[in-house]
Steps between C-alpha positions, in 0.01 A plus 500: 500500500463169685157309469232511799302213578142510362270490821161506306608130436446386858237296611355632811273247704198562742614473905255199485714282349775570709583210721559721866751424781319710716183605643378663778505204722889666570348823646559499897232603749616736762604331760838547753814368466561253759896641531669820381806507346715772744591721217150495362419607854743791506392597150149522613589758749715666268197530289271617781782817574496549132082567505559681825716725318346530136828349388440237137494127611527367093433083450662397190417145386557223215171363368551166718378671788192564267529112450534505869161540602564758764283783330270548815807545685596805306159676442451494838858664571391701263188638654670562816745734337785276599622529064568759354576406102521144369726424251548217254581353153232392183464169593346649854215700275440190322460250746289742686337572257372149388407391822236821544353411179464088456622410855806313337852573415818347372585254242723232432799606330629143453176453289444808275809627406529124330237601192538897580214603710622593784400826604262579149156541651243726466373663819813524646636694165185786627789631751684641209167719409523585818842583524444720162215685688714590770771665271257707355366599793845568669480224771709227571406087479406472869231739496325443151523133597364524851188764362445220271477228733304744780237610239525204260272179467757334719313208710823490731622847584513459845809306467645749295801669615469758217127605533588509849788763471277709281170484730758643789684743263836299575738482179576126402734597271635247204858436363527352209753363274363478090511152409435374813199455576198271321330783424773659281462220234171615385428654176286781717844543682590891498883522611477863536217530719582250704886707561260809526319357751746358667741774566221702614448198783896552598433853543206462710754250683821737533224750635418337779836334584582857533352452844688204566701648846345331823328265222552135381550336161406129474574265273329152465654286189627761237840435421546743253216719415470635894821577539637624183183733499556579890863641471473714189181674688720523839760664263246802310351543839876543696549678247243764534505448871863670531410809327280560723724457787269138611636132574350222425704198648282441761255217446466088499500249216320174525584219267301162563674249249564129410861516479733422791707791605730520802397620855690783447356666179673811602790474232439404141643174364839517312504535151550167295274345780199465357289643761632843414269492186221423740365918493263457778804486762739728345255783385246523797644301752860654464593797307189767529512435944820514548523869592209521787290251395412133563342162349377144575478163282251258568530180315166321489189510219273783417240267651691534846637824487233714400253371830749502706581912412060545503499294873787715623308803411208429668703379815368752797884539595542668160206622332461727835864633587 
């Protein structure tokens, strides 16, 4: 039987000596977009039929948009009913997490991983108690994260995406890959809870993009996790959907990116190009629209993207069609 690695060994340090890249000096006051992207403007009114209709508008997002500073952007979406689920990987929990609690949030990875500290402190390491709570109780990492932050000692919850979702009763539901993520590395680390946990989150998320017809998936900065964990949902919930004699090929994808793609982004690239392995495009842009559906690509950062969608919303011309 091959040999594990001791974690009891570690040495886990307080957040205080952690050297911080960020702080909330990166969090964006709510103010309009001077100019709207035109697909962020036809999304918007996508997403305004969507609420008309009850259809699921989902947001799935990388943890740079965390990074971003555009979380007063999308509570306030949020408390207007314009989102439906949000969506995201570990490193989204973590970096929202750590900014609720100390105001502060990402390290230096040129610096720590050099003597072997990078990721190995201590508060941060309290999301995998959490994350064992939650499997006990049956709930997934979004929710027993967000109750923590809402009714936790957290001086900065009102930037917090997750106490957010679970004050509305909105699933932020978390994807996670073992190994990943800082937080896996800790000797208080429980790999089955945390796969517990979050499958239960990817139900909750296949539930509601059972609803996705007349509804919009978005995707800001996930290259693999958001799509990968969009089209196997699409597939269980086709799946169920012609049974029952339903279709669901009617909706829009969003994907607001950093890589350039071609005007046209209505054909995926050729394989041996290396733009095919880009998922974003093929998966949501491409391949789950192309029977009744249809997307958009906006290339610009979170910081741009995610105003610009929040301004377009509360346009009069939209928010009252």
């Amino acid at each position: 039987m091959p040999e594990k690695f001791d974690t009891s060994r570690l040495k886990v340090l307080p957040l205080s000596q952690r050297q911080h890249d960020l702080n909330l000096s990166v969090i964006k006051d709510l103010q309009p977009a001077l100019a709207v992207h035109p697909s962020l403007q036809k999304v918007a009114q996508r997403i305004v039929d969507a609420k008309k209709s009850g259809a699921s508008v989902i947001l799935m997002m990388g943890a740079h948009v965390i990074r971003s500073g555009v979380q007063r952007f999308i509570i306030d979406m949020m408390e207007k009913g314009y989102i439906s689920c949000l969506a995201g990987n570990g490193a989204c929990s973590i970096h929202d997490y750590e900014l609720a609690l100390i105001g502060e949030t990402t390290e230096s990875v040129a610096l720590y991983i050099r003597e072997g500290q990078f990721g190995l402190w201590q508060e941060t390491g309290q999301l995998n108690e959490i994350v064992s709570q939650a499997a006990q109780e049956g709930m997934g990492v979004g929710e027993a994260v967000g109750r923590a932050i809402h009714e936790g000692a957290f001086p900065h919850r009102d930037i917090s995406l997750f106490a957010a979702a679970y004050r509305l009763g909105i699933p932020y539901t978390v994807h996670v890959g073992i190994g990943s993520d800082i937080v896996h590395e800790h000797p208080n680390c429980d790999g089955a809870a945390w796969g517990k946990a979050s499958y239960t989150d990817f139900l909750y998320y296949t539930k509601i993009l059972e609803n996705i017809e007349n509804g919009v998936v978005m995707n800001y900065g996930s290259a693999i996790m958001a799509p990968e964990v969009y089209l196997k949902a699409l597939a269980m919930v086709r799946n169920v959907a012609l049974q029952e004699g339903r279709e669901i090929r009617r909706f829009s994808t969003l994907v607001c990116d950093l890589k350039d793609l071609p005007d046209d982004i209505s054909a995926e690239a050729p394989k041996g190009c290396s733009d095919y392995y880009f998922r974003p495009w093929k998966t949501m842009l491409v391949r789950t629209v192309d029977d009744g559906g249809e997307s958009f690509y906006v290339r610009a950062p979170h910081a741009e993207t995610v105003p610009q969608l929040w301004t377009a919303l509360n346009t009069t011309q939209v928010a009252h069609i």
